[in-house]
mmCIF file of C-alpha atoms in Angstrom:
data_model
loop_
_atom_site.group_PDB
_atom_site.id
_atom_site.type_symbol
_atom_site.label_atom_id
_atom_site.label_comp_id
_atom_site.label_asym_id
_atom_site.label_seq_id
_atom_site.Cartn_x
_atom_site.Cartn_y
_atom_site.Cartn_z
ATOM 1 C CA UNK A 1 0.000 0.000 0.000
ATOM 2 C CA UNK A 2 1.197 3.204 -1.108
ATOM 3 C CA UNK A 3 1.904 6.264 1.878
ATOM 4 C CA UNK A 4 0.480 9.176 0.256
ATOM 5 C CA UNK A 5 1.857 10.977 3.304
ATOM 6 C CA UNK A 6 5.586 9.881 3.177
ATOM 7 C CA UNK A 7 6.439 12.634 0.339
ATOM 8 C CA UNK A 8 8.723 14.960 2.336
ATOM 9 C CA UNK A 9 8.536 18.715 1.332
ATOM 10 C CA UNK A 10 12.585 18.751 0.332
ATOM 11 C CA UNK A 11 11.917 16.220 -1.664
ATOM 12 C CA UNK A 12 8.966 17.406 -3.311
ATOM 13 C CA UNK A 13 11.704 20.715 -3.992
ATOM 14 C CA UNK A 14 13.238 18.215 -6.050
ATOM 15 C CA UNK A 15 10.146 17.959 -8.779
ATOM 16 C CA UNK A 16 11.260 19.779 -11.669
ATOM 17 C CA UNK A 17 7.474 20.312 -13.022
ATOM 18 C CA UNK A 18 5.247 23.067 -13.334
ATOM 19 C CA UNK A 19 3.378 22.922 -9.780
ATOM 20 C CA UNK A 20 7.035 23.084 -7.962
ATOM 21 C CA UNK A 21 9.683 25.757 -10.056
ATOM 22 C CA UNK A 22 6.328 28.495 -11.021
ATOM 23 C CA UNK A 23 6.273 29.922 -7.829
ATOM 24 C CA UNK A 24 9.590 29.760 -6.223
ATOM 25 C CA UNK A 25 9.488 29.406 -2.818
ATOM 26 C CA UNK A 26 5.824 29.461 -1.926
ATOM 27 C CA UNK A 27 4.201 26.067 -0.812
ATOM 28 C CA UNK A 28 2.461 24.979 -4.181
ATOM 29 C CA UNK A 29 -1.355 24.181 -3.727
ATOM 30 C CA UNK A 30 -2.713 25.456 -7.269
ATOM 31 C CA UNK A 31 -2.517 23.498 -10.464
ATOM 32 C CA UNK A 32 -3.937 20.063 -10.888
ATOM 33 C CA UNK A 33 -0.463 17.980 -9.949
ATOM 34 C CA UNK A 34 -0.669 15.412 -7.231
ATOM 35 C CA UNK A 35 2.699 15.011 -4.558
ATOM 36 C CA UNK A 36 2.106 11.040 -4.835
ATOM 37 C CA UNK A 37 4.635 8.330 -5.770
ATOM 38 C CA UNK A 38 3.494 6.807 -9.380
ATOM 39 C CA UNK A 39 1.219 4.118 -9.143
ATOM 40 C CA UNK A 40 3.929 0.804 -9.369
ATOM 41 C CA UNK A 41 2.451 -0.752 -12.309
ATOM 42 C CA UNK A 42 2.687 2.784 -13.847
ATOM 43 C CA UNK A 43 6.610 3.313 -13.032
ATOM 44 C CA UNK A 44 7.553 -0.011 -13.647
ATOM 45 C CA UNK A 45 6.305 0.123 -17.222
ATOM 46 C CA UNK A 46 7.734 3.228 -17.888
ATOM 47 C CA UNK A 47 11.098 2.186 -16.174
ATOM 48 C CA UNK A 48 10.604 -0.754 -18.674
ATOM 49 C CA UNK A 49 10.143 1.365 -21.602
ATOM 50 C CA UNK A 50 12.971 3.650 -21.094
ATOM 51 C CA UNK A 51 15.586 0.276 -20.477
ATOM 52 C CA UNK A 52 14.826 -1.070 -23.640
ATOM 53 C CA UNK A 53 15.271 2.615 -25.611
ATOM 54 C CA UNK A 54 11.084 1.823 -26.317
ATOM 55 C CA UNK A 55 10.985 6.054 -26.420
ATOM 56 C CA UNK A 56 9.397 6.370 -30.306
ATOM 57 C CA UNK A 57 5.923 7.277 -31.505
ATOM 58 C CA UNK A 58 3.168 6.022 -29.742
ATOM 59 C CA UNK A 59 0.751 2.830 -31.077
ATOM 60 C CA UNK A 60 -2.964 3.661 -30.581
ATOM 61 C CA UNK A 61 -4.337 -0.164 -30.791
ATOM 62 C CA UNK A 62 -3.384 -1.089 -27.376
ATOM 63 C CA UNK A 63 -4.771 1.836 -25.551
ATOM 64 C CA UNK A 64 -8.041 1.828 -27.297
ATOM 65 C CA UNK A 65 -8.837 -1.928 -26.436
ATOM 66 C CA UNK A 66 -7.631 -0.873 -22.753
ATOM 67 C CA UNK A 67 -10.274 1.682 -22.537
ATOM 68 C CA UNK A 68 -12.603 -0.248 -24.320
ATOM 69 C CA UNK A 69 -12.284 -2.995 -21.373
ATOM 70 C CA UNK A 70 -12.148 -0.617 -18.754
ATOM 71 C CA UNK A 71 -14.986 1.588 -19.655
ATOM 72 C CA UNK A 72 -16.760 -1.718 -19.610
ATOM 73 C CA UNK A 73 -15.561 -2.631 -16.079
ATOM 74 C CA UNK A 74 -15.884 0.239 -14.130
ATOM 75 C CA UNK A 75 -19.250 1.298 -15.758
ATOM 76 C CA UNK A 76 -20.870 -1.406 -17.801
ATOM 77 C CA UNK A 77 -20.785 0.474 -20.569
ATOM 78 C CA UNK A 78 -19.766 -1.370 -23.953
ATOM 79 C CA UNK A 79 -18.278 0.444 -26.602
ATOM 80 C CA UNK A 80 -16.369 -0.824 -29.751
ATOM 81 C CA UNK A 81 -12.093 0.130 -30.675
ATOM 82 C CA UNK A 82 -13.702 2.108 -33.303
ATOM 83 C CA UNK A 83 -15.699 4.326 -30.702
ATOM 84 C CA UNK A 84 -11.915 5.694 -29.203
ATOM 85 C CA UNK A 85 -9.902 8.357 -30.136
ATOM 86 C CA UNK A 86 -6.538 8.639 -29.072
ATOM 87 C CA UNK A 87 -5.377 12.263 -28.343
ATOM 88 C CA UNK A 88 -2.297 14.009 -26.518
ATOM 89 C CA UNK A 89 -4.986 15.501 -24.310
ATOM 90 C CA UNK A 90 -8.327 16.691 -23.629
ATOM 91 C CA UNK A 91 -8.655 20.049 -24.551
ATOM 92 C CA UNK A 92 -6.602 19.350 -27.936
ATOM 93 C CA UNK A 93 -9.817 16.836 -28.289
ATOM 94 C CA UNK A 94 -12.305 19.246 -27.463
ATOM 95 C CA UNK A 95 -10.944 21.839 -30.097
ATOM 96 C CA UNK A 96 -11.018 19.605 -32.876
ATOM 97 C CA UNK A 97 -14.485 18.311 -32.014
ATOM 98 C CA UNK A 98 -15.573 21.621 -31.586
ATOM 99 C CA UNK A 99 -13.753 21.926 -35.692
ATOM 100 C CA UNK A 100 -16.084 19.470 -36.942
ATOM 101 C CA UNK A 101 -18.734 19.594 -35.204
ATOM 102 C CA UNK A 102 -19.276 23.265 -35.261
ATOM 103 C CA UNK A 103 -18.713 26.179 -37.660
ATOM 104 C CA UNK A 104 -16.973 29.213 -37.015
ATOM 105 C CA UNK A 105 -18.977 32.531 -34.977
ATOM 106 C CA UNK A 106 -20.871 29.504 -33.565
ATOM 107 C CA UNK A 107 -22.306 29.272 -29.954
ATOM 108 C CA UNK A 108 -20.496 26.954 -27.207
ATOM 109 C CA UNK A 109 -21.602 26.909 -23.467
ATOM 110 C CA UNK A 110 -19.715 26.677 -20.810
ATOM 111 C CA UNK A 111 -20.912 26.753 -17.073
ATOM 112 C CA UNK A 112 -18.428 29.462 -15.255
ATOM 113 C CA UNK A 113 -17.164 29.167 -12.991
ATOM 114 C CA UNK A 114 -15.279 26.738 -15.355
ATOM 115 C CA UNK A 115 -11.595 25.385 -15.927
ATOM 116 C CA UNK A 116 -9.793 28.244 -17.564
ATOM 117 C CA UNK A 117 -9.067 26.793 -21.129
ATOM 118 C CA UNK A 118 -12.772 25.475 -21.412
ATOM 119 C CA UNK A 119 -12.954 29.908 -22.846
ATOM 120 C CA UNK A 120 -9.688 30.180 -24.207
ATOM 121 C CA UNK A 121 -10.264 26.977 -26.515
ATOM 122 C CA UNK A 122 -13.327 27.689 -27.506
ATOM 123 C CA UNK A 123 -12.140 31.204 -28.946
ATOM 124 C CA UNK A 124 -9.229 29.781 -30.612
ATOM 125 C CA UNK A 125 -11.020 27.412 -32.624
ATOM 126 C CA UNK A 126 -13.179 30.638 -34.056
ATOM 127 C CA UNK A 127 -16.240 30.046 -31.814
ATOM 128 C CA UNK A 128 -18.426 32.547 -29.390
ATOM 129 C CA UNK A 129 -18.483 31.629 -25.521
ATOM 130 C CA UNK A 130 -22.167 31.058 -24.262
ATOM 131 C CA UNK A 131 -21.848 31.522 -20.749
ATOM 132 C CA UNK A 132 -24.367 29.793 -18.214
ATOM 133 C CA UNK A 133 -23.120 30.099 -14.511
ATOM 134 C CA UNK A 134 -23.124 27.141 -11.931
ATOM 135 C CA UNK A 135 -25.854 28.255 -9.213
ATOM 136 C CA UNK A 136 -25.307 27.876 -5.654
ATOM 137 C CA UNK A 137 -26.854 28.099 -2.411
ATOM 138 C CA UNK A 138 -25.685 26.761 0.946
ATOM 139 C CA UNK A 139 -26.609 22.928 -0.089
ATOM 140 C CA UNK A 140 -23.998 23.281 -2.868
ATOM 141 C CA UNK A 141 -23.397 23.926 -6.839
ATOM 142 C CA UNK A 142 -26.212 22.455 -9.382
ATOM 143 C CA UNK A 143 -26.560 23.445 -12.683
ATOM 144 C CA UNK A 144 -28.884 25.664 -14.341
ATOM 145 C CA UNK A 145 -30.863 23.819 -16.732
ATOM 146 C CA UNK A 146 -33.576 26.819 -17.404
ATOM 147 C CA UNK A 147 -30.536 29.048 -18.212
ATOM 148 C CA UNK A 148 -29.302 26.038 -20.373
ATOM 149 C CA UNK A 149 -32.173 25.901 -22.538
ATOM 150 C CA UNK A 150 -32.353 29.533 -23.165
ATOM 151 C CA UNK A 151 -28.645 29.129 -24.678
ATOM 152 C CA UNK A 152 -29.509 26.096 -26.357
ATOM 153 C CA UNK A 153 -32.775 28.006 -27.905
ATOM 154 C CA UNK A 154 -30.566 31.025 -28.296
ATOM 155 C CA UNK A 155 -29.019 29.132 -31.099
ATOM 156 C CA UNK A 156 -25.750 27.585 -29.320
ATOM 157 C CA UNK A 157 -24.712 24.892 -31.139
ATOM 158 C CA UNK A 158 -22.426 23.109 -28.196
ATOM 159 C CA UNK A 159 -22.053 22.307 -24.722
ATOM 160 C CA UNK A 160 -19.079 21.589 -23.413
ATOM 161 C CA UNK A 161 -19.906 19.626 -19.832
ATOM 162 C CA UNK A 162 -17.345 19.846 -17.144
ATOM 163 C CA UNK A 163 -18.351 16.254 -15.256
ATOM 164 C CA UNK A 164 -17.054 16.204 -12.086
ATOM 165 C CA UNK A 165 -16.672 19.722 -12.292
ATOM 166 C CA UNK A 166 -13.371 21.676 -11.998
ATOM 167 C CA UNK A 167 -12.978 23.504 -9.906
ATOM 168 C CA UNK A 168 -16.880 23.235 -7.623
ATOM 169 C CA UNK A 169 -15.794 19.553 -7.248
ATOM 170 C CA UNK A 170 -19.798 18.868 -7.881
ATOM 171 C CA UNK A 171 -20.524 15.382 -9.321
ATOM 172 C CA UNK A 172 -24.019 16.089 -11.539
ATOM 173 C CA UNK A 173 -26.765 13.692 -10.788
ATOM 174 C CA UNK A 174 -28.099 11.854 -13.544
ATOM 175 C CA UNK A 175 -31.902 12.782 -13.812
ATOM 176 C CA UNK A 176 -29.906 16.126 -14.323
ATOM 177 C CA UNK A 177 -27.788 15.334 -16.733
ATOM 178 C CA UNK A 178 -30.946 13.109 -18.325
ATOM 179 C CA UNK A 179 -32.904 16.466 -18.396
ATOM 180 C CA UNK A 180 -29.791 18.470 -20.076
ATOM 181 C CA UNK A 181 -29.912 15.456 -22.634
ATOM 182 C CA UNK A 182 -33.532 16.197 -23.654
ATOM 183 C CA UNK A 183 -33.414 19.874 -24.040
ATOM 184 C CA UNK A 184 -30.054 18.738 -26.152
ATOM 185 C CA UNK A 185 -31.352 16.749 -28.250
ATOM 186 C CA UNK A 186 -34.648 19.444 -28.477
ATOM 187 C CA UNK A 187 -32.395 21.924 -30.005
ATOM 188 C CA UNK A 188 -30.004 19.947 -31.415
ATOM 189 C CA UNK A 189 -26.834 20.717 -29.830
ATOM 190 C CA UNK A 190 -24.020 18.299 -29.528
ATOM 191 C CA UNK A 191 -22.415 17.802 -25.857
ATOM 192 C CA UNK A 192 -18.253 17.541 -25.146
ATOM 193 C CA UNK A 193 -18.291 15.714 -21.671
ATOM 194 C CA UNK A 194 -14.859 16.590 -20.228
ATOM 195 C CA UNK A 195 -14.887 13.471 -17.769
ATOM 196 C CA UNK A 196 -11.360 13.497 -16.707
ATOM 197 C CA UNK A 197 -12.023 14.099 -13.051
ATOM 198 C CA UNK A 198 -14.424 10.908 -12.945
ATOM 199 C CA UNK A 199 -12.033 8.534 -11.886
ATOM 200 C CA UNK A 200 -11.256 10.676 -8.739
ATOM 201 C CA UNK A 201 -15.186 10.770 -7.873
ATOM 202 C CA UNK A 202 -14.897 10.701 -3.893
ATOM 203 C CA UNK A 203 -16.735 8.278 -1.354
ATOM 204 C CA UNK A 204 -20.302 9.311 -1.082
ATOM 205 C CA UNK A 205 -20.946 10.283 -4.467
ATOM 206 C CA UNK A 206 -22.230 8.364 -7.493
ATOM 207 C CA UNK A 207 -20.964 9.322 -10.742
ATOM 208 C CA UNK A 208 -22.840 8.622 -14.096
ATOM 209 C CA UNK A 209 -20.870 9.468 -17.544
ATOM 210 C CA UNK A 210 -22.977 11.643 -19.507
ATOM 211 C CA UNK A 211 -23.716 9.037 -22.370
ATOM 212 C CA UNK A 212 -25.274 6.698 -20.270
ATOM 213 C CA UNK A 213 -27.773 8.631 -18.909
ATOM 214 C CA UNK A 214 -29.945 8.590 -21.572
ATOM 215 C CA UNK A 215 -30.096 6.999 -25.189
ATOM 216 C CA UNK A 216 -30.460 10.811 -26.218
ATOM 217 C CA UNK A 217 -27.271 11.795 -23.935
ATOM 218 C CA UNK A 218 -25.604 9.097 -26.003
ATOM 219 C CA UNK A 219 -26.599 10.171 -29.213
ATOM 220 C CA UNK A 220 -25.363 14.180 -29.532
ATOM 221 C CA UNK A 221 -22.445 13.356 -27.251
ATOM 222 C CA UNK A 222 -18.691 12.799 -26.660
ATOM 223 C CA UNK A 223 -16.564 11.837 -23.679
ATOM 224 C CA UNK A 224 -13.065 13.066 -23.100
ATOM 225 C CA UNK A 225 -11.027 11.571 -20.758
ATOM 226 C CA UNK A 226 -7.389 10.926 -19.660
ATOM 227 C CA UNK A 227 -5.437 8.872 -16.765
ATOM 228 C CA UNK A 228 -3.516 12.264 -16.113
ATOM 229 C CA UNK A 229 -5.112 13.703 -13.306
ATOM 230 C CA UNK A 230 -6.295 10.497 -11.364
ATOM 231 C CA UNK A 231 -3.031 8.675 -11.513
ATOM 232 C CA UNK A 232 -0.534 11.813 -12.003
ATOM 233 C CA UNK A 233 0.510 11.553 -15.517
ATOM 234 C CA UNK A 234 -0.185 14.922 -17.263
ATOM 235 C CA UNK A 235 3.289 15.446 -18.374
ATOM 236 C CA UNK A 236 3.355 12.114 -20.420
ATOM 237 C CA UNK A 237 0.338 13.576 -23.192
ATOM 238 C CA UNK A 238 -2.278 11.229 -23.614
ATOM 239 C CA UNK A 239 -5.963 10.975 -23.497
ATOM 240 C CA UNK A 240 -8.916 9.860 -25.521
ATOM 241 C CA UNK A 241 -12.270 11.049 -26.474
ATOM 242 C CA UNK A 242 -15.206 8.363 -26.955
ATOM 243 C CA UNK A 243 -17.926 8.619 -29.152
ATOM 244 C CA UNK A 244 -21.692 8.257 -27.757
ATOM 245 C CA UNK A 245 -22.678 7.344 -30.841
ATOM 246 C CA UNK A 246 -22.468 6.301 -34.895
ATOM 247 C CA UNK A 247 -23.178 9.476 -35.561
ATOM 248 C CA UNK A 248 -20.495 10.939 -33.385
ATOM 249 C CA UNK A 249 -17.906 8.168 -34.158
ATOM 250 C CA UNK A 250 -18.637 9.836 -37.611
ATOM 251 C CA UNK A 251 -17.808 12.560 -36.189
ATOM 252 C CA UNK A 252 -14.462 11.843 -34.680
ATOM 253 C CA UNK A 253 -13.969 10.288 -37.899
ATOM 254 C CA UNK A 254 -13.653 13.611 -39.306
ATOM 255 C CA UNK A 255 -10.633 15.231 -36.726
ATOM 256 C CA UNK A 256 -7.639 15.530 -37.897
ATOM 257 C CA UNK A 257 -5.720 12.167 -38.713
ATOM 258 C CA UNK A 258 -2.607 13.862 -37.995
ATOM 259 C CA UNK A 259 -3.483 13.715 -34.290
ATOM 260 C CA UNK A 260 -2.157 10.490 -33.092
ATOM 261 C CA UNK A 261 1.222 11.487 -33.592
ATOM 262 C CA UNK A 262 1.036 14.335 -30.986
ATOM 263 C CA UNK A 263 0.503 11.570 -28.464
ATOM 264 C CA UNK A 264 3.074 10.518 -26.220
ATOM 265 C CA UNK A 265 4.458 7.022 -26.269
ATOM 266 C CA UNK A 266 5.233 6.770 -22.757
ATOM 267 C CA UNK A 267 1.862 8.408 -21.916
ATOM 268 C CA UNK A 268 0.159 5.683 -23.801
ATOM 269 C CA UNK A 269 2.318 3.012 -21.799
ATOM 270 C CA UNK A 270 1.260 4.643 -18.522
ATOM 271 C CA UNK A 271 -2.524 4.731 -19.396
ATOM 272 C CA UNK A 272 -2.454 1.117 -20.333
ATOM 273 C CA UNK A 273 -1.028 0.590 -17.080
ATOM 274 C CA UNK A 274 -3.002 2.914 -15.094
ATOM 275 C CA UNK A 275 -6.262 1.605 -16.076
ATOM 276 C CA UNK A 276 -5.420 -1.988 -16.017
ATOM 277 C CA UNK A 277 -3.983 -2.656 -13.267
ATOM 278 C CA UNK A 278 -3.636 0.525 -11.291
ATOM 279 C CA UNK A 279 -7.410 0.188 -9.700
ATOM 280 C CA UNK A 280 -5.536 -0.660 -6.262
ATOM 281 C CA UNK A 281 -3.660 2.278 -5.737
ATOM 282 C CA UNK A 282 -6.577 4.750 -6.926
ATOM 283 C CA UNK A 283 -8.500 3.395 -4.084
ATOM 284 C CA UNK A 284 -5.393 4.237 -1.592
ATOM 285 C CA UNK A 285 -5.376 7.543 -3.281
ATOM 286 C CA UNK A 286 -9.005 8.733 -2.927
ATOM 287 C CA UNK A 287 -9.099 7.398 0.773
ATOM 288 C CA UNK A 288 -5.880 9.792 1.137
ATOM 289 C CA UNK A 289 -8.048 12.904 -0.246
ATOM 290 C CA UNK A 290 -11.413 11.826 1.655
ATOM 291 C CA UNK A 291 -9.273 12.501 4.852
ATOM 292 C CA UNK A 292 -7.437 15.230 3.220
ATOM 293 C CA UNK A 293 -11.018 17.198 2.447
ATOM 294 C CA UNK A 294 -12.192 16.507 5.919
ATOM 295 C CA UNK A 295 -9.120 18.022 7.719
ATOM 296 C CA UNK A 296 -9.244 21.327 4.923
ATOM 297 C CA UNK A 297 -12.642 21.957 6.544
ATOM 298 C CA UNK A 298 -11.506 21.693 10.460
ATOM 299 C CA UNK A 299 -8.453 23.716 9.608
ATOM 300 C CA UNK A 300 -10.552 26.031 7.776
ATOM 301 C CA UNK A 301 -13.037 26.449 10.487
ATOM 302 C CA UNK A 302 -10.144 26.568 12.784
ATOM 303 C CA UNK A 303 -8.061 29.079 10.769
ATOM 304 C CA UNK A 304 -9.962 30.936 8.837
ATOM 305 C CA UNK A 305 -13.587 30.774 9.597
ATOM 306 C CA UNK A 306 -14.455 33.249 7.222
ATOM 307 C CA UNK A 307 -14.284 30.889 4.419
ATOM 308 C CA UNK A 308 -16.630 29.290 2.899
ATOM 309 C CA UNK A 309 -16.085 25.636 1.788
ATOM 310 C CA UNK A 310 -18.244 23.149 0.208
ATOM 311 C CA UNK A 311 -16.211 19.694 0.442
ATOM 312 C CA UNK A 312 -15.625 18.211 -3.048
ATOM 313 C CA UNK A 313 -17.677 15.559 -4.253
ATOM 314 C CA UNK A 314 -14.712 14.231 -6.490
ATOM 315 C CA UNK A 315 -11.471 15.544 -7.317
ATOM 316 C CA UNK A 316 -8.670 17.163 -5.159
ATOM 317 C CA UNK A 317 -9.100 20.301 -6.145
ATOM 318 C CA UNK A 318 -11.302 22.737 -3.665
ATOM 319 C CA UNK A 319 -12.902 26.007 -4.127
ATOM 320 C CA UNK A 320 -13.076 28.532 -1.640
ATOM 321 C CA UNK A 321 -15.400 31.377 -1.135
ATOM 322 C CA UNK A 322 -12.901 33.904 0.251
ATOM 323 C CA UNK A 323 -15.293 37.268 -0.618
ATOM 324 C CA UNK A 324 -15.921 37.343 3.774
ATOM 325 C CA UNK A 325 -11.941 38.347 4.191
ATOM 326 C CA UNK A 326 -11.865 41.319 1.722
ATOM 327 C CA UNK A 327 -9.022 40.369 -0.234
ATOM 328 C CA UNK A 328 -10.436 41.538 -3.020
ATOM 329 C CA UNK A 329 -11.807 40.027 -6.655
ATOM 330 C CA UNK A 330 -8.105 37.577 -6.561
ATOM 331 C CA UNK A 331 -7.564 36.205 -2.861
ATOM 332 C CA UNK A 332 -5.161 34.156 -4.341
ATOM 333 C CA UNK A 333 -2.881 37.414 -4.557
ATOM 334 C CA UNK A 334 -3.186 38.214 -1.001
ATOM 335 C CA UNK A 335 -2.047 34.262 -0.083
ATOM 336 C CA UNK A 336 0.938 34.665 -2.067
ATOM 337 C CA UNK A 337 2.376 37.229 -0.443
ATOM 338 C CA UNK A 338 2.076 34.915 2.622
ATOM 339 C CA UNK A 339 3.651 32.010 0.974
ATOM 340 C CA UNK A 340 1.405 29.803 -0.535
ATOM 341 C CA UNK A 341 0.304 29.653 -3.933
ATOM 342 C CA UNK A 342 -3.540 28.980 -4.842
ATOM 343 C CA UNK A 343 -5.274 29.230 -8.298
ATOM 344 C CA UNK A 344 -6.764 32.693 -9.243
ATOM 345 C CA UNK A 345 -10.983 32.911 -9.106
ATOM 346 C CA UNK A 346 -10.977 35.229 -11.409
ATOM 347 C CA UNK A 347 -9.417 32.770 -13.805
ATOM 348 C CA UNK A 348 -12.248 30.472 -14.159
ATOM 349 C CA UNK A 349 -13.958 33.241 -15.116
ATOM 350 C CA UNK A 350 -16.473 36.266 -13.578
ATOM 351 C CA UNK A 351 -18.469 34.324 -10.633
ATOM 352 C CA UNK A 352 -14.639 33.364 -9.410
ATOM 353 C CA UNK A 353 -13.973 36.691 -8.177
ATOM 354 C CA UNK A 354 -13.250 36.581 -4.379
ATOM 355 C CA UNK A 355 -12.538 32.690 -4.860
ATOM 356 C CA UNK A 356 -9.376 30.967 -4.901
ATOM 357 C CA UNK A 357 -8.926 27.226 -6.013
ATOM 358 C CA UNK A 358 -6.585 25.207 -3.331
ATOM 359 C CA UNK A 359 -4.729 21.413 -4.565
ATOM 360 C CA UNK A 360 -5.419 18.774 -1.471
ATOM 361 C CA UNK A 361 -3.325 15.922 -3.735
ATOM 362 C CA UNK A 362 -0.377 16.439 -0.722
ATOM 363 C CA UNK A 363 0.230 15.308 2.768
ATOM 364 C CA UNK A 364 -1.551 15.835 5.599
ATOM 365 C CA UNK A 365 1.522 18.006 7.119
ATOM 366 C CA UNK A 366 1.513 20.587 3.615
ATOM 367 C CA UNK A 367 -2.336 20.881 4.066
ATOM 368 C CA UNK A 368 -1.943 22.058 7.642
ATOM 369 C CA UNK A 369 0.914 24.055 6.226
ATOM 370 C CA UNK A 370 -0.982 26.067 3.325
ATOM 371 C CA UNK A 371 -3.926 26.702 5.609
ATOM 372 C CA UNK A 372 -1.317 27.980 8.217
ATOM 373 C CA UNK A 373 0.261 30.712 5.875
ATOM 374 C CA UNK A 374 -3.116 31.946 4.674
ATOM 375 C CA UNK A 375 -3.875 32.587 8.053
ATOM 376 C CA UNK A 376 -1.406 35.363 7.963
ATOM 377 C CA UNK A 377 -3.264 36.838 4.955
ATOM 378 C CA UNK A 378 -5.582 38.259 6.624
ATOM 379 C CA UNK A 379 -4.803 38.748 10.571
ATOM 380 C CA UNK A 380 -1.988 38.257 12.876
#
């Protein structure tokens, strides 16, 4: 059994990725890395890999029968090798969906507050941002399915569906989902459900992938997916988008052929690994962050009662409603200059303002930590 909390914090200092050399000095609880050891099966495959100089493009066949057999397992759903698409990640999936199955100046809704690049990627592909904020009241975040349909008869022509959502942490019920699948197929809109979170759904809540809500949900609809985030492999490029469908596996059909070769061979290695035979050590992992979103909220209310926290329903990323401390629109600012670095609110978009989004993939010890240096943010 893996220790999720043996990672020591000099030796996290040794990480040469993103999460560890952006910020310097400051403890770093803000993009979506986890401080775990790989998953065995994952590191001795790649350890494999690299002693036999196996370093050169990557294969798709094995990957999509993987997914294939573990889409089956985990949610009895059964799709064909033909259904997969093998990408170097999700949002390169979701633009070249959006390519085909959109057309430039067209509408594409996202729920805000929403995962930064859900905006930026729809603009870069040429198409207009519908936005539809999350609503919330003290029982949590829930979609707004009457402000849905008005985009949807507002001529939108896409959805793209953050499920779990990043960065609420709300897993969507599915008479919800079922209900966003009728007005969908009412008005004709296909839906890109960026699932990449669902493998990290958290004790006490029941995830349903969008296509299998419904035999409408399955027929306008796509699911994008990866191993990075649930077993720690985002630097390693691969994911895969499946098709609800024929008539989206017609779809994919149409993306870019040239696609495959932006995958990473090692990446595809570690998915086939993760998803086969790395069940075990998710488990360990998600009863790490079911303690680890238990002790943010007694720190919190310890600490820094002012903030308001809804525990995640999956994922290990939280989002805090920091508006009580008067920080300002970025509270994330105000927590640097204490130390600790947090995602920006106002990143994910308008309704983040006075939030800040805080990683709980660590130890115990650098959870206490972070909450301990935002403390000084805002008193002595």
């Amino acid at each position: 059994m893996d220790d999720f909390d043996a990672p020591r914090l000099a030796d996290l200092r040794q990480r040469r990725s993103a999460k560890w050399r952006e910020y310097g000095d400051a403890l770093p609880v803000w993009i979506a890395e986890s401080d775990v050891p790989l998953a065995e099966p994952v590191a001795r495959v790649l350890h494999e890999a690299v002693d036999r100089g196996d370093t050169g493009y990557a294969h798709p066949d094995e990957l999509r029968e993987t997914v294939v057999g573990w889409i089956g397992r985990v949610y009895g759903w059964r799709i064909a090798t033909d259904d997969v698409l093998v990408l170097p990640d999700v949002m390169t999936g979701v633009a070249e969906v959006l390519r085909v199955v959109t057309g430039p100046g067209d509408g594409v809704v996202i729920n805000t507050p929403v995962y930064p690049p859900f905006a930026a990627t729809v603009a870069q592909v040429g198409r207009r941002v519908v936005e539809v904020p999350l609503l919330s009241d003290p029982g949590g975040w829930s979609l707004d399915v009457d402000g849905l349909e008005r985009a949807f008869a507002g001529g939108a022509r896409a959805y793209l569906l953050c499920s779990p959502h990043n960065p609420v942490g709300a897993v969507w019920p599915a008479d919800v989902l079922a209900a966003v699948a009728r007005l969908a197929a009412r008005y004709d809109v296909t839906v890109l459900a960026d699932e990449i979170h669902a493998p990290l759904t958290l004790p006490g809540a029941d995830h349903t992938p969008y296509p299998l809500v419904s035999s409408e949900a399955a027929d306008q609809s796509v699911l994008l997916t990866s191993a990075s985030k649930a077993w720690n492999l985002a630097g390693l490029k691969c994911a895969v988008a499946v098709a609800g469908s024929p008539r989206m596996r017609a779809a994919l059909d149409r993306t870019d052929p040239h696609l495959r070769w932006g995958v990473g061979h090692l990446g595809a290695l570690a998915m086939i690994a993760a998803l086969r035979d790395g069940s075990d050590w998710l488990d360990g992992l998600l009863a790490h962050l079911d303690r680890n979103r238990a002790l943010l909220g007694k720190l919190l209310a310890e600490h820094l009662p002012g903030v308001g926290y809804q525990p995640p329903q999956a994922s290990y990323l939280t989002w805090l409603d920091c508006r009580a401390l008067d920080l300002g629109p970025d509270p994330a600012a105000a927590f640097l200059r204490s130390g600790v670095a947090l995602s920006s609110g106002p990143d994910f978009g308008p309704p983040g303002e006075g939030f800040a989004r805080l990683n709980i993939a660590t130890t115990e010890a650098l959870v206490e930590e972070a909450v301990r240096r935002m403390a000084r943010a805002v008193g002595p």
